[in-house]
Short mmCIF file of C-alpha atoms and ligand atoms in Angstrom, two decimals:
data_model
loop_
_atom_site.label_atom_id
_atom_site.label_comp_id
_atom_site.label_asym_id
_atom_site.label_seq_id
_atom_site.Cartn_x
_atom_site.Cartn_y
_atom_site.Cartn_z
CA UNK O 1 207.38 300.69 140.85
CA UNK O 2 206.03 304.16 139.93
CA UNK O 3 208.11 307.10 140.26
CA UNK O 4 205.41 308.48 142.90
CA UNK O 5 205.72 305.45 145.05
CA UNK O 6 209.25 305.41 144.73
CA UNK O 7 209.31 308.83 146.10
CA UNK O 8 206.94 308.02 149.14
CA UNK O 9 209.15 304.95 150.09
CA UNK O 10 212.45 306.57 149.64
CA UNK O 11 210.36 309.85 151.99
CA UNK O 12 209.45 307.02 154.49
CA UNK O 13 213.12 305.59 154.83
CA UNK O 14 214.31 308.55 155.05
CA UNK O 15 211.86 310.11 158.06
CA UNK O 16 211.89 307.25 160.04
CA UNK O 17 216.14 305.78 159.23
CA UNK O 18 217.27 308.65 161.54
CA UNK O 19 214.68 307.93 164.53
CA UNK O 20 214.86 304.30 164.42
CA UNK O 21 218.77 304.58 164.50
CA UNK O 22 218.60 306.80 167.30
CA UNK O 23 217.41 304.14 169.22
CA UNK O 24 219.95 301.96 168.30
CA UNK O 25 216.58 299.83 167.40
CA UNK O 26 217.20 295.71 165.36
CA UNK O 27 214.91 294.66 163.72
CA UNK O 28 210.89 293.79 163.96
CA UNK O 29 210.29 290.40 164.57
CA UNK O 30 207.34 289.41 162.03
CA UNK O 31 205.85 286.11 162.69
CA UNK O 32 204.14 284.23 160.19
CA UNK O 33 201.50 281.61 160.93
CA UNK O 34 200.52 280.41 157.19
CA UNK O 35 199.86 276.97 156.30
CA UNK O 36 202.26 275.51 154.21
CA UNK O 37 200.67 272.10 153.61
CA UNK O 38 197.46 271.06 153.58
CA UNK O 39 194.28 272.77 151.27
CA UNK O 40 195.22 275.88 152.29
CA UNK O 41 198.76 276.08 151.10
CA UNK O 42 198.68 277.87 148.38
CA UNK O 43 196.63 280.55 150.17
CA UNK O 44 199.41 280.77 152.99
CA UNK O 45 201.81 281.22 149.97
CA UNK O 46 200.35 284.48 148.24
CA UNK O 47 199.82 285.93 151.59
CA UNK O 48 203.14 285.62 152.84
CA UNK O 49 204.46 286.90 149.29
CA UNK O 50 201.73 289.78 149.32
CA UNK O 51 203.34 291.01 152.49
CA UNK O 52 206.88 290.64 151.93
CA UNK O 53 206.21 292.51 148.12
CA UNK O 54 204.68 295.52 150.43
CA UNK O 55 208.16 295.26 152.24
CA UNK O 56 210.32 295.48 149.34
CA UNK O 57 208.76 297.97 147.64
CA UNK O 58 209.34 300.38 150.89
CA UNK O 59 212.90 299.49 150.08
CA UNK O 60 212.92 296.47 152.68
CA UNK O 61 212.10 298.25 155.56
CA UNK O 62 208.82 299.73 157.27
CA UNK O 63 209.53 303.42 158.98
CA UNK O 64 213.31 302.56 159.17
CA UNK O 65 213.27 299.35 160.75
CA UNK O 66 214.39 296.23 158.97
CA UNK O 67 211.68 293.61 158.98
CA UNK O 68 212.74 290.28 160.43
CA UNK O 69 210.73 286.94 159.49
CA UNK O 70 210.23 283.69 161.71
CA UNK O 71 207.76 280.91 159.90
CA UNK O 72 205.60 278.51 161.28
CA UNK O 73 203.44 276.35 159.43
CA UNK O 74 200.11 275.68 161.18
CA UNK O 75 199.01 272.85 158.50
CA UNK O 76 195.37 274.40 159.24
CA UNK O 77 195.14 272.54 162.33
CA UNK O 78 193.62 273.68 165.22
CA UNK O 79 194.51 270.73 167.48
CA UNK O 80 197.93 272.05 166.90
CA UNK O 81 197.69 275.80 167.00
CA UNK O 82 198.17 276.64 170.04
CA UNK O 83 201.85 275.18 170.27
CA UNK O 84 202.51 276.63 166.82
CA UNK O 85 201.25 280.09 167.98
CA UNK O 86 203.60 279.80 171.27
CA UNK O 87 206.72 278.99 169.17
CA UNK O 88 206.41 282.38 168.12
CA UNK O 89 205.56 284.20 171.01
CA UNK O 90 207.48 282.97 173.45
CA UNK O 91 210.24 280.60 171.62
CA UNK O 92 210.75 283.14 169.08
CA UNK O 93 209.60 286.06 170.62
CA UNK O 94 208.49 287.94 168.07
CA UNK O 95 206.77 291.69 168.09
CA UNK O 96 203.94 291.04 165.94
CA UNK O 97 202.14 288.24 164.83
CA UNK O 98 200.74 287.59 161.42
CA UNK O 99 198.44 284.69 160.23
CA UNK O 100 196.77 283.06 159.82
CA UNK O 101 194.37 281.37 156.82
CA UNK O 102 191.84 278.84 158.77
CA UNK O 103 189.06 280.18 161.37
CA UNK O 104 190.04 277.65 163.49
CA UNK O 105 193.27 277.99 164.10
CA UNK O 106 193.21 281.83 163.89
CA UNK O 107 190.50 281.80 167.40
CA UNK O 108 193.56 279.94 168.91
CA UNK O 109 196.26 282.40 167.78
CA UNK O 110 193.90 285.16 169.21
CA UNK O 111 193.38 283.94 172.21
CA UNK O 112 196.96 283.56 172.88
CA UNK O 113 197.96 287.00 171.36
CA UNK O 114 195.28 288.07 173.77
CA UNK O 115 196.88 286.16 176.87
CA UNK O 116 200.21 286.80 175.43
CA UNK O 117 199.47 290.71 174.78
CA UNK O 118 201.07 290.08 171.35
CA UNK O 119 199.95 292.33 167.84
CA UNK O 120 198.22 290.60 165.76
CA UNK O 121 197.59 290.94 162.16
CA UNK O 122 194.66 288.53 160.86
CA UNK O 123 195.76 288.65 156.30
CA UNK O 124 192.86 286.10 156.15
CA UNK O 125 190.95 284.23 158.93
CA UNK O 126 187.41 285.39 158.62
CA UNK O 127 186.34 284.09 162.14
CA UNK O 128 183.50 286.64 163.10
CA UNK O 129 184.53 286.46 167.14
CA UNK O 130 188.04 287.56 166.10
CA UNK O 131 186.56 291.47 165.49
CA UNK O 132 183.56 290.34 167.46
CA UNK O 133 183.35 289.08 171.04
CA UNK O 134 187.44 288.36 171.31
CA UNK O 135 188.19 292.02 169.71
CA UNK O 136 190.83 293.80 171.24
CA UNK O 137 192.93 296.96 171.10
CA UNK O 138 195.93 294.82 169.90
CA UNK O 139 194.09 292.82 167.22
CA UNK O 140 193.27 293.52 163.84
CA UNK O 141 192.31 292.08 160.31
CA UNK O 142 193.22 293.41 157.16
CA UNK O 143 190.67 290.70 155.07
CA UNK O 144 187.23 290.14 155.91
CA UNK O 145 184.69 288.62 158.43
CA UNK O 146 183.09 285.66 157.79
CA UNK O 147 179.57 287.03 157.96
CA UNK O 148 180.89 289.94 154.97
CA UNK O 149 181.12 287.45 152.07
CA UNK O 150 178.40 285.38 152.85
CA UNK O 151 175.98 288.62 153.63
CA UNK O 152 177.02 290.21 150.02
CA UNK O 153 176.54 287.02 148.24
CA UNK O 154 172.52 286.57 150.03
CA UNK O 155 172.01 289.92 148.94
CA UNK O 156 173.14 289.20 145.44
CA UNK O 157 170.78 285.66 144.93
CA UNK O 158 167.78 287.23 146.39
CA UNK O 159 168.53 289.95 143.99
CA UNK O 160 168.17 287.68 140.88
CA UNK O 161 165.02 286.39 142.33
CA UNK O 162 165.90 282.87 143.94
CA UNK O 163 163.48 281.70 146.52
CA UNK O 164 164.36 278.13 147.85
CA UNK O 165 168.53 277.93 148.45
CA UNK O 166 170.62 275.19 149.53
CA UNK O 167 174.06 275.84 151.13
CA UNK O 168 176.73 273.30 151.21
CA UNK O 169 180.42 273.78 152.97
CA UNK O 170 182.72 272.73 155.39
CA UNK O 171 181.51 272.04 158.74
CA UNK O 172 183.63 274.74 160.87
CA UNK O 173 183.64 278.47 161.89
CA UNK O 174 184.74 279.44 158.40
CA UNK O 175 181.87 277.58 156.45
CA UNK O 176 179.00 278.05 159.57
CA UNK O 177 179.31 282.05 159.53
CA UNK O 178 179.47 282.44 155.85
CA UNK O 179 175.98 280.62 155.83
CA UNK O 180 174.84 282.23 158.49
CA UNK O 181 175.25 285.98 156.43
CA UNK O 182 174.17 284.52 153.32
CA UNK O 183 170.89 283.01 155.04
CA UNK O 184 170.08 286.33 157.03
CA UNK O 185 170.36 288.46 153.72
CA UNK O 186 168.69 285.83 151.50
CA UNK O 187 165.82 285.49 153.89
CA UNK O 188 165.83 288.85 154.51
CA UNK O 189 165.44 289.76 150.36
CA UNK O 190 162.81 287.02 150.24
CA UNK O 191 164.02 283.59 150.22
CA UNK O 192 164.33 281.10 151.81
CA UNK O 193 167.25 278.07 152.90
CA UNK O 194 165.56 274.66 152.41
CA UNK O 195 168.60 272.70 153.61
CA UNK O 196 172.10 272.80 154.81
CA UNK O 197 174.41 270.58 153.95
CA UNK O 198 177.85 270.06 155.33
CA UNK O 199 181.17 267.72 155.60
CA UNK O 200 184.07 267.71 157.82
CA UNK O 201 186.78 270.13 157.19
CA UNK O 202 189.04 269.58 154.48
CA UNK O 203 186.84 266.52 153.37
CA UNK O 204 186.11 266.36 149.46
CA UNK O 205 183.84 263.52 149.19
CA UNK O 206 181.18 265.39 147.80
CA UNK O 207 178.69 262.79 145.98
CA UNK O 208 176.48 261.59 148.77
CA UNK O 209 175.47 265.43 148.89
CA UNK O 210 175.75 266.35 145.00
CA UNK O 211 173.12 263.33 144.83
CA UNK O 212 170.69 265.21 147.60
CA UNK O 213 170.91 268.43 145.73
CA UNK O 214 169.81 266.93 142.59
CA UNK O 215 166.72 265.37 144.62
CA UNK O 216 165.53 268.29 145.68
CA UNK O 217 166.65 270.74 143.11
CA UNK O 218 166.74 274.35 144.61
CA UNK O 219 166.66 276.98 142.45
CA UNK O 220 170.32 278.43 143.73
CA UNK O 221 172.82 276.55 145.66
CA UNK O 222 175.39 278.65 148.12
CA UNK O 223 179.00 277.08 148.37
CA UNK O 224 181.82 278.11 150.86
CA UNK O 225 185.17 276.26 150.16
CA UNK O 226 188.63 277.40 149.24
CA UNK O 227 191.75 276.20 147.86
CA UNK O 228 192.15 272.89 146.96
CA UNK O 229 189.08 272.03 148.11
CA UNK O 230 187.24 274.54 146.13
CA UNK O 231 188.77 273.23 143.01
CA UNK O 232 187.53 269.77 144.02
CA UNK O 233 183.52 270.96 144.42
CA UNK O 234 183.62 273.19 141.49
CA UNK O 235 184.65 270.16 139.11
CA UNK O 236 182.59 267.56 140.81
CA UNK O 237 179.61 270.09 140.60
CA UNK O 238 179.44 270.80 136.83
CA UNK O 239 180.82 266.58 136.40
CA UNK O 240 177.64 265.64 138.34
CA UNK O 241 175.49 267.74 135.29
CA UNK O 242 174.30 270.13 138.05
CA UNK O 243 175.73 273.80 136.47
CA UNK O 244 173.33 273.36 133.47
CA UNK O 245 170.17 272.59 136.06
CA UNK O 246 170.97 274.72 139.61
CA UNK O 247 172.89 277.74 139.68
CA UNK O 248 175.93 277.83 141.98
CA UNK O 249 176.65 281.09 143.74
CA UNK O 250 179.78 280.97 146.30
CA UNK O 251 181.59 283.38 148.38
CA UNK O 252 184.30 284.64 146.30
CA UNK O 253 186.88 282.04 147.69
CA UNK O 254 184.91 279.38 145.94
CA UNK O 255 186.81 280.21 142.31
CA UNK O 256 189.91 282.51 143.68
CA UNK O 257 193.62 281.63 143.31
CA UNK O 258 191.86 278.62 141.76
CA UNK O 259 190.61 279.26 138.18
CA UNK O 260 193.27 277.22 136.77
CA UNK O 261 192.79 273.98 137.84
CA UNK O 262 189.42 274.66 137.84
CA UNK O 263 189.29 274.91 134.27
CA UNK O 264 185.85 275.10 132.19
CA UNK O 265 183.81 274.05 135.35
CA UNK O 266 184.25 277.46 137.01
CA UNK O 267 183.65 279.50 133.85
CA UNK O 268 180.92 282.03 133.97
CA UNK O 269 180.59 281.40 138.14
CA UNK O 270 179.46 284.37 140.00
CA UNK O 271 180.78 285.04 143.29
CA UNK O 272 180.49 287.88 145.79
CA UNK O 273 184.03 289.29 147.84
CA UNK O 274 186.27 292.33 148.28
CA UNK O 275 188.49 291.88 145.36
CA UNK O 276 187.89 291.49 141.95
CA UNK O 277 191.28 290.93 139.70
CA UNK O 278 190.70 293.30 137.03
CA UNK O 279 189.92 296.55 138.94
CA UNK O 280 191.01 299.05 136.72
CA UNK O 281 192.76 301.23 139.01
CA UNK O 282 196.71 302.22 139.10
CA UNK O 283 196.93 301.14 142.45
CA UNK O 284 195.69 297.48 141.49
CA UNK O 285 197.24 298.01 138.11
CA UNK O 286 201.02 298.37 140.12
CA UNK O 287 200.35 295.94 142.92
CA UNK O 288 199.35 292.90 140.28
CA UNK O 289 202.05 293.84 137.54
CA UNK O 290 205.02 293.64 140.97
CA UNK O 291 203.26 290.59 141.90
CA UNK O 292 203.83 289.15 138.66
CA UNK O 293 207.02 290.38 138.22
CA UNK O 294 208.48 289.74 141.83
CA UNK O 295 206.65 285.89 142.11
CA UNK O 296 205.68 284.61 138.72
CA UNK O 297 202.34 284.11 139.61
CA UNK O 298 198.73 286.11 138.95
CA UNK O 299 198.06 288.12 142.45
CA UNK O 300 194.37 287.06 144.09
CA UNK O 301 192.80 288.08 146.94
CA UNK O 302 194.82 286.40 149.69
CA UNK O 303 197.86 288.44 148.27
CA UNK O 304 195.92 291.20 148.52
CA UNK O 305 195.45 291.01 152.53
CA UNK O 306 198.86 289.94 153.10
CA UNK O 307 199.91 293.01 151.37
CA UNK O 308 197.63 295.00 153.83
CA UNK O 309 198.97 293.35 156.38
CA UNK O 310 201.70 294.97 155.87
CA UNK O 311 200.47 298.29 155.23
CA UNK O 312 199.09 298.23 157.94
CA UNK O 313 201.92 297.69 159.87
CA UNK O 314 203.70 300.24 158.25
CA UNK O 315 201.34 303.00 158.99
CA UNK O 316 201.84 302.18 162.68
CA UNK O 317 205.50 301.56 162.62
CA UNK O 318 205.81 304.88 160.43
CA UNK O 319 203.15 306.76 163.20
CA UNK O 320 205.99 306.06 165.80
CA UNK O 321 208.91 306.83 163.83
CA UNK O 322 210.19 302.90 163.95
CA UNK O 323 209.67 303.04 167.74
CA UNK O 324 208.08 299.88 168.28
CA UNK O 325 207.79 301.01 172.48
CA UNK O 326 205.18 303.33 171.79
CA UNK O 327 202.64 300.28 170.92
CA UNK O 328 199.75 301.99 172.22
CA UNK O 329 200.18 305.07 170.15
CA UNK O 330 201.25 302.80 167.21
CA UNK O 331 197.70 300.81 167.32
CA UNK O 332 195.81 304.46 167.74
CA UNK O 333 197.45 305.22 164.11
CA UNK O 334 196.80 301.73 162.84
CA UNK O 335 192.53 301.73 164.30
CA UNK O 336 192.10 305.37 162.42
CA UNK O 337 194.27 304.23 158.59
CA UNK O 338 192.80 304.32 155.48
CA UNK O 339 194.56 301.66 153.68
CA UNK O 340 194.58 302.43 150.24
CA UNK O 341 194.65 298.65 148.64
CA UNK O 342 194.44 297.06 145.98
CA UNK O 343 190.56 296.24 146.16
CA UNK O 344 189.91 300.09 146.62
CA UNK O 345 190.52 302.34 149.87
CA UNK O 346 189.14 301.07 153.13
CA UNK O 347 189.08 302.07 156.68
CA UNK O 348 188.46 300.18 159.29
CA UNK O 349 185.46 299.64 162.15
CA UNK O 350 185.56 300.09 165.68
CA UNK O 351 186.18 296.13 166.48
CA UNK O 352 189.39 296.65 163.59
CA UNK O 353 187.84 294.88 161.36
CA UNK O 354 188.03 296.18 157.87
CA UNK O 355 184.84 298.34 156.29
CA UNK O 356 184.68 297.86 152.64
CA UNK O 357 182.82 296.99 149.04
CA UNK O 358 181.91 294.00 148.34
CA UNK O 359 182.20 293.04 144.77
CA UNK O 360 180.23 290.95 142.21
CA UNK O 361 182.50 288.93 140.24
CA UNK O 362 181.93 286.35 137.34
CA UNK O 363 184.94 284.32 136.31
CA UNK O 364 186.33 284.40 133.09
CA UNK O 365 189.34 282.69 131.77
CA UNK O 366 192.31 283.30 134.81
CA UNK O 367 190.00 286.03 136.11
CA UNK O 368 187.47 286.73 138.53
CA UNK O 369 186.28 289.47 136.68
CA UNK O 370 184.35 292.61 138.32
CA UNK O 371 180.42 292.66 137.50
CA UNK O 372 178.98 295.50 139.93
CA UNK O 373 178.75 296.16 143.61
CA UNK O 374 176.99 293.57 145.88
CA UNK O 375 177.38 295.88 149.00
CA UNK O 376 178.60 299.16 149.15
CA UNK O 377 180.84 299.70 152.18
CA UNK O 378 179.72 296.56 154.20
CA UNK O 379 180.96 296.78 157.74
CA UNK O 380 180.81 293.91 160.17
CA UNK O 381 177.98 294.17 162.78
CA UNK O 382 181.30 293.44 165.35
CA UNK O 383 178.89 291.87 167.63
CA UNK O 384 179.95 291.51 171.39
CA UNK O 385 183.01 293.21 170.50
CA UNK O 386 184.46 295.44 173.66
CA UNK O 387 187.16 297.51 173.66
C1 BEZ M 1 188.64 280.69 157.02
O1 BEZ M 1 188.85 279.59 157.57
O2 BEZ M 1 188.28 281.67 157.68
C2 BEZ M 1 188.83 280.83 155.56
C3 BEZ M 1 189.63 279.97 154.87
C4 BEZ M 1 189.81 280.14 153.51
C5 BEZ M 1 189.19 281.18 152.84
C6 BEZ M 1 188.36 282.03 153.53
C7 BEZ M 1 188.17 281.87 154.90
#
């Protein structure tokens, strides 16, 4: 850790020890919703190690109070989210709630931190009604809406001239609302979607529609998967001969945390999201060389909004002294942050959904590699939200 941040943590213990100990206050109950199996694993993985690095580097405590952990993984299913959720909140009984990866299981975990009155803290889900119609004072997300990614990366294709697009992804919120913003900015720039394509959620069996793109040969094709299933498309794509005939452009999740086992089929993909691995910045400099250090493993973007997470819990715990009883005063402080991340400072809108950059990226070797701005300071429409 740098000496400066080593000062601000041991300046935060020290503020907040005497207040929280006053109180006599135990610990905060964090509960994590990640998946643990399933296609999304290794995303739950880096996001619960993102947060807990933000922990330890505050010496192991946000604004005094030691941070307690109870786990739950949702398997990104939604059939089974609900009871997942409720072992937190009311088995566990936890203070905050944190998680989770998959839109559809994350609508289910708001709806019950809504019924429930319980904080939550999206690291991932990009579920547009989470920040949108569901918002509430209680809810917030330090990664992205759906429509964000998708939006930056139309915006990009009709940029490089691309008239007739066909999307492909999984067919659930996640995949629908990425399209949807890629299709209003690509039409909007000029082009147009011939065809959308679509499989059941975490289905790879990709042929049948690898064959249909061929047929009618667009000149761009739009992908939204992640994890393991992202690593399945992006081989199958470039097996099927189709990278040297129809460009592939994807939301950013399409080659992140994945380049690996992606190998030479993702080389050279462009991508549009919030984080690009080699922003030269100290803050991104410290955050991915403590990643490395702490876990072993290259940081990506879903560390990055687990590590928010945290922040962002931090600036409300340390807004309150520790004093988890002032909630409402604690979510005031957390609404107005700026959290200064790894992907760059960002505030966040009125629905508390986060207001940032959105990066063009081009991977090469284990790096999605920054390549210009797609669009500057993209904030989330929020629509329906009420607070
Ligand atoms: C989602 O379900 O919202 C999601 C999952 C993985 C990456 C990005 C979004």
């Amino acid at each position: 850790m740098q000496l400066a941040h080593r000062l601000t943590a041991l300046a935060a213990a020290l503020c907040c020890a005497a207040a929280a100990h006053a109180q006599g206050a135990g610990p905060i109950k964090v509960g994590l919703m990640l998946p643990a199996t399933g296609t999304y694993a290794a995303l739950g993985t880096a996001i619960e190690n993102g947060f807990k690095l933000y922990v330890q580097e505050q010496g192991g405590k946000l604004a005094g109070r030691e941070i307690q952990y109870f786990k739950v993984d949702d398997e990104s299913e939604p059939s089974k989210a609900t009871d997942n959720v409720n072992k937190l909140i009311k088995r566990d009984n936890v203070d905050v709630l944190v998680g989770t990866v998959h839109s559809g299981v994350a609508l289910a975990m708001a709806k019950a931190a809504k019924d429930s009155n319980t904080l939550l803290i999206v690291p991932n889900a990009g579920a547009d009604a989470i920040t949108g119609a569901m918002c509430a004072p209680h809810i917030f997300r330090s990664s992205f809406s759906n429509w964000q990614p998708g939006y930056a990366t139309g915006v990009v294709a009709a940029g490089k001239g691309y008239k007739r697009a066909m999307t492909i992804t999984w067919n659930y919120a996640a995949g629908q609302e990425t399209v949807k913003g890629f299709t209003e900015a690509f039409e909007k720039g000029g082009g147009k979607v011939i065809k959308d394509l679509n499989l059941p959620f975490p289905n790879v069996e990709f042929q049948a529609l690898l064959t249909e793109i061929a047929a009618q040969k667009p000149d761009v094709v739009f992908a939204f998967f992640a994890g393991g299933g992202a690593v399945k498309f992006v081989k199958d794509y470039d097996a099927a001969g189709l990278r040297r005939s129809i460009p592939l452009l994807g939301s950013g999740f399409l080659t992140d945390g994945t380049l690996e086992a992606q190998g030479p089929s993702a080389q050279g993909l462009q991508t549009a999201l919030h984080y690009a691995d080699n922003l030269d910045t100290p803050r991104n400099n410290a955050f991915r060389k403590n990643f490395a250090l702490t876990f072993k493993a290259n940081a990506d973007v879903y560390a990055v909004q687990g590590y928010d997470a945290a922040q962002m819990l931090g600036i409300g715990l340390s807004a309150v002294k520790g004093d988890f009883s002032k909630r409402d005063a604690m979510i005031a402080a957390m609404g107005k942050a700026t959290i200064d991340s790894p992907r760059g400072k960002f505030t966040l809108s009125p629905s508390h959904n986060p207001v940032q950059d959105m990066f063009l990226r081009e991977a090469v070797g284990k790096n999605n590699e920054y390549k210009g701005i797609a669009a500057k300071a993209l904030a989330d429409p929020g629509r329906g939200c009420k607070m």
